[in-house]
C-alpha cells in the first residue's frame, strides 16, 4: 500500500525564528495527534532553515526537505547549495522541477535530470514537479507537457532510483491563484501519469508511485481532491504557512 503524503512548500517565506516556531508547533501537533501509519508529512523549508528545522522534527512520520539543490557535487558555484549539504542537515527530501524554478530561474529538463540524479546519489528523496501552464491546457497539449517533464526528468533513472521519487502534479494555472483543478481534472492527470510509469517501469512500480496534487490545495478542498484513486496527497504552498490550515489538510488524508 503506497503512502499518503502531505508536503508543505514554504517557498521564500518566514525568517528563521518564524520557521522554527512553525516547525515546533507542527511537531507538537503531530506528537499529540500521531499520523496514521501510512501517512507522512514533509516540511520543505528555505535552505537557511534546514539545519535548525530538521532536529525539531521528532514526531513519527514528520520530516524535512529543501526546495532546490545544485546539480554539481561541490566546487566553485558561489551561492549554491549541494545535495550532500542538504542531506547533512538531516533533511530527507528535495523538491525539484517546481514551475517557479522552471519559469523564473530557467531550469530546463536536462538540468532537472542532472539535479535529480545528484539528489538521489546523496541519499535524498525527490519530490519531482510537473505541470502545464494555462495556454498549454487551453491548446489541449497538457498531457504532452506532463509526459515530457516526466520522461526527461525521471525516466533516465533505474527502477530502484525511481522508487525514491514522488511525483507532484501541479498545474501552473492553479499555483497560488486560488483556482484549483477540479477533482476530476486532478484524477485524470494522475491516472495518466501512473500509466506513463507503468509503460516505463511496469505495473508494480506504477502502483507504488506516490503522486501528489499541488495548486491552491487548502483545507476546504483537500478531502475531495485526496478522495480520488490516483491522488496520494498534496504539495501545499500558501496553506502550509498556517498551522491550523495545514493540519486540517493533513487530516484530509
Ligand atoms: P499553492 O502552491 O498551494 O500556494 O498554490 C503550491 C506549490 O507551488 O507547490
PDB file of C-alpha atoms and ligand atoms in Angstrom:
ATOM      1  CA  UNK A   1       0.000   0.000   0.000  1.00  0.00           C
ATOM      2  CA  UNK A   2       1.644   3.272  -1.083  1.00  0.00           C
ATOM      3  CA  UNK A   3       1.953   6.077   1.446  1.00  0.00           C
ATOM      4  CA  UNK A   4      -0.262   9.145   1.611  1.00  0.00           C
ATOM      5  CA  UNK A   5       1.754  12.315   1.920  1.00  0.00           C
ATOM      6  CA  UNK A   6       1.201  15.999   2.529  1.00  0.00           C
ATOM      7  CA  UNK A   7       4.252  18.149   1.820  1.00  0.00           C
ATOM      8  CA  UNK A   8       4.457  21.827   2.688  1.00  0.00           C
ATOM      9  CA  UNK A   9       6.406  24.082   0.329  1.00  0.00           C
ATOM     10  CA  UNK A  10       7.199  27.169   2.355  1.00  0.00           C
ATOM     11  CA  UNK A  11       8.803  28.888  -0.674  1.00  0.00           C
ATOM     12  CA  UNK A  12      10.637  32.124   0.277  1.00  0.00           C
ATOM     13  CA  UNK A  13       8.542  32.869   3.360  1.00  0.00           C
ATOM     14  CA  UNK A  14       9.251  33.313   7.076  1.00  0.00           C
ATOM     15  CA  UNK A  15      12.510  34.288   8.730  1.00  0.00           C
ATOM     16  CA  UNK A  16      14.464  31.722  10.747  1.00  0.00           C
ATOM     17  CA  UNK A  17      12.674  32.402  14.018  1.00  0.00           C
ATOM     18  CA  UNK A  18       9.238  32.117  12.407  1.00  0.00           C
ATOM     19  CA  UNK A  19      10.223  28.962  10.545  1.00  0.00           C
ATOM     20  CA  UNK A  20      11.484  27.226  13.676  1.00  0.00           C
ATOM     21  CA  UNK A  21       8.346  28.301  15.571  1.00  0.00           C
ATOM     22  CA  UNK A  22       6.071  26.803  12.895  1.00  0.00           C
ATOM     23  CA  UNK A  23       8.118  23.602  12.769  1.00  0.00           C
ATOM     24  CA  UNK A  24       7.917  23.282  16.572  1.00  0.00           C
ATOM     25  CA  UNK A  25       4.187  23.944  16.542  1.00  0.00           C
ATOM     26  CA  UNK A  26       3.596  21.322  13.882  1.00  0.00           C
ATOM     27  CA  UNK A  27       5.855  18.823  15.634  1.00  0.00           C
ATOM     28  CA  UNK A  28       3.901  19.251  18.882  1.00  0.00           C
ATOM     29  CA  UNK A  29       0.660  18.814  16.965  1.00  0.00           C
ATOM     30  CA  UNK A  30       1.811  15.551  15.380  1.00  0.00           C
ATOM     31  CA  UNK A  31       3.172  14.257  18.684  1.00  0.00           C
ATOM     32  CA  UNK A  32      -0.233  14.882  20.266  1.00  0.00           C
ATOM     33  CA  UNK A  33      -2.145  13.683  17.179  1.00  0.00           C
ATOM     34  CA  UNK A  34       0.034  10.945  15.687  1.00  0.00           C
ATOM     35  CA  UNK A  35      -0.064  10.417  11.945  1.00  0.00           C
ATOM     36  CA  UNK A  36      -1.626   7.198  10.695  1.00  0.00           C
ATOM     37  CA  UNK A  37       0.985   4.540   9.965  1.00  0.00           C
ATOM     38  CA  UNK A  38       0.984   5.041   6.187  1.00  0.00           C
ATOM     39  CA  UNK A  39       0.760   8.837   6.318  1.00  0.00           C
ATOM     40  CA  UNK A  40       3.729  11.159   6.088  1.00  0.00           C
ATOM     41  CA  UNK A  41       4.218  14.911   6.364  1.00  0.00           C
ATOM     42  CA  UNK A  42       7.196  16.740   4.865  1.00  0.00           C
ATOM     43  CA  UNK A  43       8.138  20.366   5.555  1.00  0.00           C
ATOM     44  CA  UNK A  44      10.176  21.889   2.724  1.00  0.00           C
ATOM     45  CA  UNK A  45      11.785  24.983   4.166  1.00  0.00           C
ATOM     46  CA  UNK A  46      14.255  27.515   2.774  1.00  0.00           C
ATOM     47  CA  UNK A  47      17.902  26.355   2.859  1.00  0.00           C
ATOM     48  CA  UNK A  48      18.723  28.703   5.701  1.00  0.00           C
ATOM     49  CA  UNK A  49      16.146  26.980   7.946  1.00  0.00           C
ATOM     50  CA  UNK A  50      17.141  23.391   7.251  1.00  0.00           C
ATOM     51  CA  UNK A  51      19.795  22.790   9.898  1.00  0.00           C
ATOM     52  CA  UNK A  52      17.559  24.279  12.601  1.00  0.00           C
ATOM     53  CA  UNK A  53      14.264  22.766  11.476  1.00  0.00           C
ATOM     54  CA  UNK A  54      15.397  19.161  10.850  1.00  0.00           C
ATOM     55  CA  UNK A  55      16.277  18.391  14.515  1.00  0.00           C
ATOM     56  CA  UNK A  56      12.924  19.817  15.656  1.00  0.00           C
ATOM     57  CA  UNK A  57      11.002  17.229  13.616  1.00  0.00           C
ATOM     58  CA  UNK A  58      10.828  14.306  16.034  1.00  0.00           C
ATOM     59  CA  UNK A  59       7.190  13.262  15.540  1.00  0.00           C
ATOM     60  CA  UNK A  60       6.937   9.903  13.737  1.00  0.00           C
ATOM     61  CA  UNK A  61       6.264  10.409  10.021  1.00  0.00           C
ATOM     62  CA  UNK A  62       7.310  14.059  10.032  1.00  0.00           C
ATOM     63  CA  UNK A  63      10.425  15.024   8.086  1.00  0.00           C
ATOM     64  CA  UNK A  64      12.170  17.944   6.443  1.00  0.00           C
ATOM     65  CA  UNK A  65      13.146  18.798   2.920  1.00  0.00           C
ATOM     66  CA  UNK A  66      14.655  21.504   0.728  1.00  0.00           C
ATOM     67  CA  UNK A  67      13.142  23.280  -2.257  1.00  0.00           C
ATOM     68  CA  UNK A  68      16.059  23.013  -4.671  1.00  0.00           C
ATOM     69  CA  UNK A  69      19.645  21.768  -4.956  1.00  0.00           C
ATOM     70  CA  UNK A  70      22.561  22.269  -7.293  1.00  0.00           C
ATOM     71  CA  UNK A  71      23.390  19.598  -9.870  1.00  0.00           C
ATOM     72  CA  UNK A  72      27.130  19.560  -9.024  1.00  0.00           C
ATOM     73  CA  UNK A  73      28.800  17.692  -6.199  1.00  0.00           C
ATOM     74  CA  UNK A  74      30.837  20.637  -4.863  1.00  0.00           C
ATOM     75  CA  UNK A  75      33.116  23.396  -6.023  1.00  0.00           C
ATOM     76  CA  UNK A  76      33.158  26.971  -7.267  1.00  0.00           C
ATOM     77  CA  UNK A  77      29.412  27.633  -7.533  1.00  0.00           C
ATOM     78  CA  UNK A  78      29.000  30.771  -5.466  1.00  0.00           C
ATOM     79  CA  UNK A  79      25.680  30.973  -3.682  1.00  0.00           C
ATOM     80  CA  UNK A  80      24.645  27.393  -4.455  1.00  0.00           C
ATOM     81  CA  UNK A  81      23.767  24.508  -2.135  1.00  0.00           C
ATOM     82  CA  UNK A  82      24.605  20.873  -2.864  1.00  0.00           C
ATOM     83  CA  UNK A  83      22.500  17.787  -2.280  1.00  0.00           C
ATOM     84  CA  UNK A  84      25.125  16.474   0.155  1.00  0.00           C
ATOM     85  CA  UNK A  85      24.873  19.672   2.207  1.00  0.00           C
ATOM     86  CA  UNK A  86      21.097  19.303   2.384  1.00  0.00           C
ATOM     87  CA  UNK A  87      21.358  15.675   3.451  1.00  0.00           C
ATOM     88  CA  UNK A  88      23.905  16.621   6.132  1.00  0.00           C
ATOM     89  CA  UNK A  89      21.267  18.749   7.887  1.00  0.00           C
ATOM     90  CA  UNK A  90      19.059  15.699   8.409  1.00  0.00           C
ATOM     91  CA  UNK A  91      16.629  16.687   5.659  1.00  0.00           C
ATOM     92  CA  UNK A  92      15.381  13.704   3.676  1.00  0.00           C
ATOM     93  CA  UNK A  93      13.697  15.302   0.670  1.00  0.00           C
ATOM     94  CA  UNK A  94      14.201  17.902  -2.016  1.00  0.00           C
ATOM     95  CA  UNK A  95      11.621  19.457  -4.320  1.00  0.00           C
ATOM     96  CA  UNK A  96      12.881  19.627  -7.913  1.00  0.00           C
ATOM     97  CA  UNK A  97      11.281  20.941 -11.078  1.00  0.00           C
ATOM     98  CA  UNK A  98       8.867  23.320  -9.399  1.00  0.00           C
ATOM     99  CA  UNK A  99       7.282  25.588 -12.005  1.00  0.00           C
ATOM    100  CA  UNK A 100       8.740  28.652 -10.288  1.00  0.00           C
ATOM    101  CA  UNK A 101      12.232  27.183 -10.776  1.00  0.00           C
ATOM    102  CA  UNK A 102      11.443  26.251 -14.366  1.00  0.00           C
ATOM    103  CA  UNK A 103       9.990  29.654 -15.255  1.00  0.00           C
ATOM    104  CA  UNK A 104      11.701  32.238 -13.052  1.00  0.00           C
ATOM    105  CA  UNK A 105      15.123  30.564 -12.959  1.00  0.00           C
ATOM    106  CA  UNK A 106      15.159  28.984 -16.407  1.00  0.00           C
ATOM    107  CA  UNK A 107      15.633  25.394 -15.239  1.00  0.00           C
ATOM    108  CA  UNK A 108      15.184  23.029 -18.180  1.00  0.00           C
ATOM    109  CA  UNK A 109      14.584  19.303 -18.453  1.00  0.00           C
ATOM    110  CA  UNK A 110      18.274  18.426 -18.802  1.00  0.00           C
ATOM    111  CA  UNK A 111      19.288  20.427 -15.732  1.00  0.00           C
ATOM    112  CA  UNK A 112      16.454  18.896 -13.722  1.00  0.00           C
ATOM    113  CA  UNK A 113      17.510  15.396 -14.734  1.00  0.00           C
ATOM    114  CA  UNK A 114      21.042  16.199 -13.526  1.00  0.00           C
ATOM    115  CA  UNK A 115      19.730  17.621 -10.239  1.00  0.00           C
ATOM    116  CA  UNK A 116      17.530  14.571  -9.704  1.00  0.00           C
ATOM    117  CA  UNK A 117      20.464  12.231 -10.258  1.00  0.00           C
ATOM    118  CA  UNK A 118      22.689  14.218  -7.893  1.00  0.00           C
ATOM    119  CA  UNK A 119      19.998  14.363  -5.188  1.00  0.00           C
ATOM    120  CA  UNK A 120      19.404  10.609  -5.300  1.00  0.00           C
ATOM    121  CA  UNK A 121      23.144   9.902  -5.294  1.00  0.00           C
ATOM    122  CA  UNK A 122      23.338  11.751  -1.987  1.00  0.00           C
ATOM    123  CA  UNK A 123      20.521   9.861  -0.322  1.00  0.00           C
ATOM    124  CA  UNK A 124      17.789  12.447  -0.771  1.00  0.00           C
ATOM    125  CA  UNK A 125      14.333  11.526  -1.953  1.00  0.00           C
ATOM    126  CA  UNK A 126      12.982  13.722  -4.717  1.00  0.00           C
ATOM    127  CA  UNK A 127       9.589  15.399  -4.984  1.00  0.00           C
ATOM    128  CA  UNK A 128       9.560  15.974  -8.723  1.00  0.00           C
ATOM    129  CA  UNK A 129       7.074  18.560 -10.002  1.00  0.00           C
ATOM    130  CA  UNK A 130       5.432  18.619 -13.397  1.00  0.00           C
ATOM    131  CA  UNK A 131       2.508  20.531 -14.868  1.00  0.00           C
ATOM    132  CA  UNK A 132       1.241  22.640 -17.718  1.00  0.00           C
ATOM    133  CA  UNK A 133       0.582  26.374 -17.976  1.00  0.00           C
ATOM    134  CA  UNK A 134      -2.910  27.608 -18.811  1.00  0.00           C
ATOM    135  CA  UNK A 135      -2.193  28.201 -22.515  1.00  0.00           C
ATOM    136  CA  UNK A 136      -0.995  24.611 -22.844  1.00  0.00           C
ATOM    137  CA  UNK A 137      -4.170  23.271 -21.274  1.00  0.00           C
ATOM    138  CA  UNK A 138      -6.286  25.509 -23.492  1.00  0.00           C
ATOM    139  CA  UNK A 139      -4.427  24.184 -26.534  1.00  0.00           C
ATOM    140  CA  UNK A 140      -5.093  20.640 -25.331  1.00  0.00           C
ATOM    141  CA  UNK A 141      -1.401  19.760 -25.033  1.00  0.00           C
ATOM    142  CA  UNK A 142      -1.310  19.387 -21.227  1.00  0.00           C
ATOM    143  CA  UNK A 143      -0.782  15.627 -21.378  1.00  0.00           C
ATOM    144  CA  UNK A 144       2.146  16.085 -23.792  1.00  0.00           C
ATOM    145  CA  UNK A 145       3.756  18.666 -21.500  1.00  0.00           C
ATOM    146  CA  UNK A 146       3.474  16.489 -18.399  1.00  0.00           C
ATOM    147  CA  UNK A 147       4.717  13.455 -20.360  1.00  0.00           C
ATOM    148  CA  UNK A 148       7.793  15.421 -21.442  1.00  0.00           C
ATOM    149  CA  UNK A 149       8.532  16.652 -17.920  1.00  0.00           C
ATOM    150  CA  UNK A 150       8.407  13.118 -16.551  1.00  0.00           C
ATOM    151  CA  UNK A 151      10.182  11.356 -19.395  1.00  0.00           C
ATOM    152  CA  UNK A 152      13.062  13.833 -19.499  1.00  0.00           C
ATOM    153  CA  UNK A 153      13.333  14.458 -15.764  1.00  0.00           C
ATOM    154  CA  UNK A 154      12.820  10.975 -14.331  1.00  0.00           C
ATOM    155  CA  UNK A 155      12.792   8.163 -16.859  1.00  0.00           C
ATOM    156  CA  UNK A 156      16.588   8.086 -17.209  1.00  0.00           C
ATOM    157  CA  UNK A 157      16.593   6.571 -13.705  1.00  0.00           C
ATOM    158  CA  UNK A 158      16.907   2.890 -12.926  1.00  0.00           C
ATOM    159  CA  UNK A 159      13.794   1.443 -11.333  1.00  0.00           C
ATOM    160  CA  UNK A 160      15.225   1.340  -7.800  1.00  0.00           C
ATOM    161  CA  UNK A 161      16.275   5.001  -8.028  1.00  0.00           C
ATOM    162  CA  UNK A 162      12.897   5.966  -9.461  1.00  0.00           C
ATOM    163  CA  UNK A 163      11.224   4.331  -6.466  1.00  0.00           C
ATOM    164  CA  UNK A 164      12.780   7.077  -4.301  1.00  0.00           C
ATOM    165  CA  UNK A 165      10.910   9.768  -6.228  1.00  0.00           C
ATOM    166  CA  UNK A 166       7.496  11.234  -5.545  1.00  0.00           C
ATOM    167  CA  UNK A 167       5.729  12.943  -8.428  1.00  0.00           C
ATOM    168  CA  UNK A 168       3.805  16.165  -7.818  1.00  0.00           C
ATOM    169  CA  UNK A 169       1.350  17.225 -10.495  1.00  0.00           C
ATOM    170  CA  UNK A 170       0.993  20.990 -10.230  1.00  0.00           C
ATOM    171  CA  UNK A 171      -0.976  22.701 -12.983  1.00  0.00           C
ATOM    172  CA  UNK A 172       0.755  26.084 -13.145  1.00  0.00           C
ATOM    173  CA  UNK A 173      -2.556  27.913 -13.552  1.00  0.00           C
ATOM    174  CA  UNK A 174      -3.584  26.641 -10.123  1.00  0.00           C
ATOM    175  CA  UNK A 175      -0.418  27.595  -8.207  1.00  0.00           C
ATOM    176  CA  UNK A 176      -1.026  30.499  -5.865  1.00  0.00           C
ATOM    177  CA  UNK A 177      -4.042  31.618  -7.893  1.00  0.00           C
ATOM    178  CA  UNK A 178      -6.891  30.347  -5.747  1.00  0.00           C
ATOM    179  CA  UNK A 179      -8.109  28.387  -8.788  1.00  0.00           C
ATOM    180  CA  UNK A 180      -7.832  24.687  -8.004  1.00  0.00           C
ATOM    181  CA  UNK A 181      -8.001  21.867 -10.523  1.00  0.00           C
ATOM    182  CA  UNK A 182     -11.292  20.047 -10.155  1.00  0.00           C
ATOM    183  CA  UNK A 183     -11.040  16.617  -8.526  1.00  0.00           C
ATOM    184  CA  UNK A 184     -11.842  15.141 -11.965  1.00  0.00           C
ATOM    185  CA  UNK A 185      -9.052  17.098 -13.670  1.00  0.00           C
ATOM    186  CA  UNK A 186      -6.580  16.040 -10.986  1.00  0.00           C
ATOM    187  CA  UNK A 187      -7.630  12.390 -11.144  1.00  0.00           C
ATOM    188  CA  UNK A 188      -7.472  12.381 -14.961  1.00  0.00           C
ATOM    189  CA  UNK A 189      -3.880  13.640 -14.992  1.00  0.00           C
ATOM    190  CA  UNK A 190      -2.751  11.468 -12.081  1.00  0.00           C
ATOM    191  CA  UNK A 191      -4.179   8.411 -13.827  1.00  0.00           C
ATOM    192  CA  UNK A 192      -2.332   9.423 -16.994  1.00  0.00           C
ATOM    193  CA  UNK A 193       0.931   9.820 -15.044  1.00  0.00           C
ATOM    194  CA  UNK A 194       0.512   6.399 -13.411  1.00  0.00           C
ATOM    195  CA  UNK A 195       0.009   4.986 -16.891  1.00  0.00           C
ATOM    196  CA  UNK A 196       3.291   6.555 -18.039  1.00  0.00           C
ATOM    197  CA  UNK A 197       5.089   4.963 -15.092  1.00  0.00           C
ATOM    198  CA  UNK A 198       3.501   1.598 -15.896  1.00  0.00           C
ATOM    199  CA  UNK A 199       4.611   1.877 -19.509  1.00  0.00           C
ATOM    200  CA  UNK A 200       8.202   2.573 -18.480  1.00  0.00           C
ATOM    201  CA  UNK A 201       8.763   0.656 -15.236  1.00  0.00           C
ATOM    202  CA  UNK A 202       5.863  -1.803 -15.124  1.00  0.00           C
ATOM    203  CA  UNK A 203       2.654  -2.261 -13.191  1.00  0.00           C
ATOM    204  CA  UNK A 204       4.183  -2.831  -9.770  1.00  0.00           C
ATOM    205  CA  UNK A 205       6.218   0.390  -9.956  1.00  0.00           C
ATOM    206  CA  UNK A 206       3.142   2.278 -11.116  1.00  0.00           C
ATOM    207  CA  UNK A 207       1.128   1.012  -8.158  1.00  0.00           C
ATOM    208  CA  UNK A 208       3.890   2.041  -5.748  1.00  0.00           C
ATOM    209  CA  UNK A 209       4.428   5.553  -7.139  1.00  0.00           C
ATOM    210  CA  UNK A 210       3.166   8.350  -4.934  1.00  0.00           C
ATOM    211  CA  UNK A 211       1.560  11.149  -6.955  1.00  0.00           C
ATOM    212  CA  UNK A 212       0.707  14.382  -5.130  1.00  0.00           C
ATOM    213  CA  UNK A 213      -1.532  17.184  -6.331  1.00  0.00           C
ATOM    214  CA  UNK A 214      -0.445  20.817  -5.903  1.00  0.00           C
ATOM    215  CA  UNK A 215      -2.046  24.136  -6.752  1.00  0.00           C
ATOM    216  CA  UNK A 216      -4.314  26.089  -4.381  1.00  0.00           C
ATOM    217  CA  UNK A 217      -4.969  22.990  -2.312  1.00  0.00           C
ATOM    218  CA  UNK A 218      -6.431  24.044   1.031  1.00  0.00           C
ATOM    219  CA  UNK A 219      -8.434  22.681   3.949  1.00  0.00           C
ATOM    220  CA  UNK A 220     -11.733  23.320   2.158  1.00  0.00           C
ATOM    221  CA  UNK A 221     -10.904  21.302  -0.979  1.00  0.00           C
ATOM    222  CA  UNK A 222      -8.265  18.795   0.174  1.00  0.00           C
ATOM    223  CA  UNK A 223     -10.687  15.997   1.039  1.00  0.00           C
ATOM    224  CA  UNK A 224     -12.384  15.982  -2.370  1.00  0.00           C
ATOM    225  CA  UNK A 225      -9.010  16.025  -4.140  1.00  0.00           C
ATOM    226  CA  UNK A 226      -7.475  13.298  -1.946  1.00  0.00           C
ATOM    227  CA  UNK A 227     -10.558  11.091  -2.349  1.00  0.00           C
ATOM    228  CA  UNK A 228      -9.503  10.215  -5.901  1.00  0.00           C
ATOM    229  CA  UNK A 229      -7.922   6.825  -6.501  1.00  0.00           C
ATOM    230  CA  UNK A 230      -4.709   8.195  -8.018  1.00  0.00           C
ATOM    231  CA  UNK A 231      -4.260  11.261  -5.799  1.00  0.00           C
ATOM    232  CA  UNK A 232      -1.968  10.256  -2.938  1.00  0.00           C
ATOM    233  CA  UNK A 233      -1.876  13.578  -1.131  1.00  0.00           C
ATOM    234  CA  UNK A 234      -0.768  17.135  -1.795  1.00  0.00           C
ATOM    235  CA  UNK A 235       2.089  19.583  -2.203  1.00  0.00           C
ATOM    236  CA  UNK A 236       0.917  22.685  -0.394  1.00  0.00           C
ATOM    237  CA  UNK A 237       2.246  26.216  -0.843  1.00  0.00           C
ATOM    238  CA  UNK A 238       0.370  29.121   0.753  1.00  0.00           C
ATOM    239  CA  UNK A 239      -1.751  26.953   3.035  1.00  0.00           C
ATOM    240  CA  UNK A 240       1.349  25.301   4.529  1.00  0.00           C
ATOM    241  CA  UNK A 241       2.293  28.536   6.303  1.00  0.00           C
ATOM    242  CA  UNK A 242      -0.676  28.462   8.672  1.00  0.00           C
ATOM    243  CA  UNK A 243      -0.636  25.691  11.267  1.00  0.00           C
ATOM    244  CA  UNK A 244      -4.408  25.125  11.556  1.00  0.00           C
ATOM    245  CA  UNK A 245      -4.933  25.155   7.789  1.00  0.00           C
ATOM    246  CA  UNK A 246      -2.019  22.794   7.157  1.00  0.00           C
ATOM    247  CA  UNK A 247      -3.079  20.383   9.904  1.00  0.00           C
ATOM    248  CA  UNK A 248      -6.624  20.329   8.503  1.00  0.00           C
ATOM    249  CA  UNK A 249      -5.196  19.377   5.085  1.00  0.00           C
ATOM    250  CA  UNK A 250      -3.199  16.575   6.713  1.00  0.00           C
ATOM    251  CA  UNK A 251      -6.382  15.363   8.436  1.00  0.00           C
ATOM    252  CA  UNK A 252      -7.998  15.126   5.000  1.00  0.00           C
ATOM    253  CA  UNK A 253      -5.586  12.294   4.150  1.00  0.00           C
TER     254      UNK A 253
HETATM  255  P1  LIG B   1      -0.074  26.931  -3.650  1.00  0.00           P
HETATM  256  O1  LIG B   1       1.373  26.438  -4.185  1.00  0.00           O
HETATM  257  O2  LIG B   1      -0.579  25.858  -2.745  1.00  0.00           O
HETATM  258  O3  LIG B   1       0.207  28.227  -2.940  1.00  0.00           O
HETATM  259  O4  LIG B   1      -0.928  27.097  -4.860  1.00  0.00           O
HETATM  260  C1  LIG B   1       1.624  25.097  -4.443  1.00  0.00           C
HETATM  261  C2  LIG B   1       3.050  24.931  -4.891  1.00  0.00           C
HETATM  262  O5  LIG B   1       3.571  25.812  -5.594  1.00  0.00           O
HETATM  263  O6  LIG B   1       3.703  23.930  -4.557  1.00  0.00           O
END
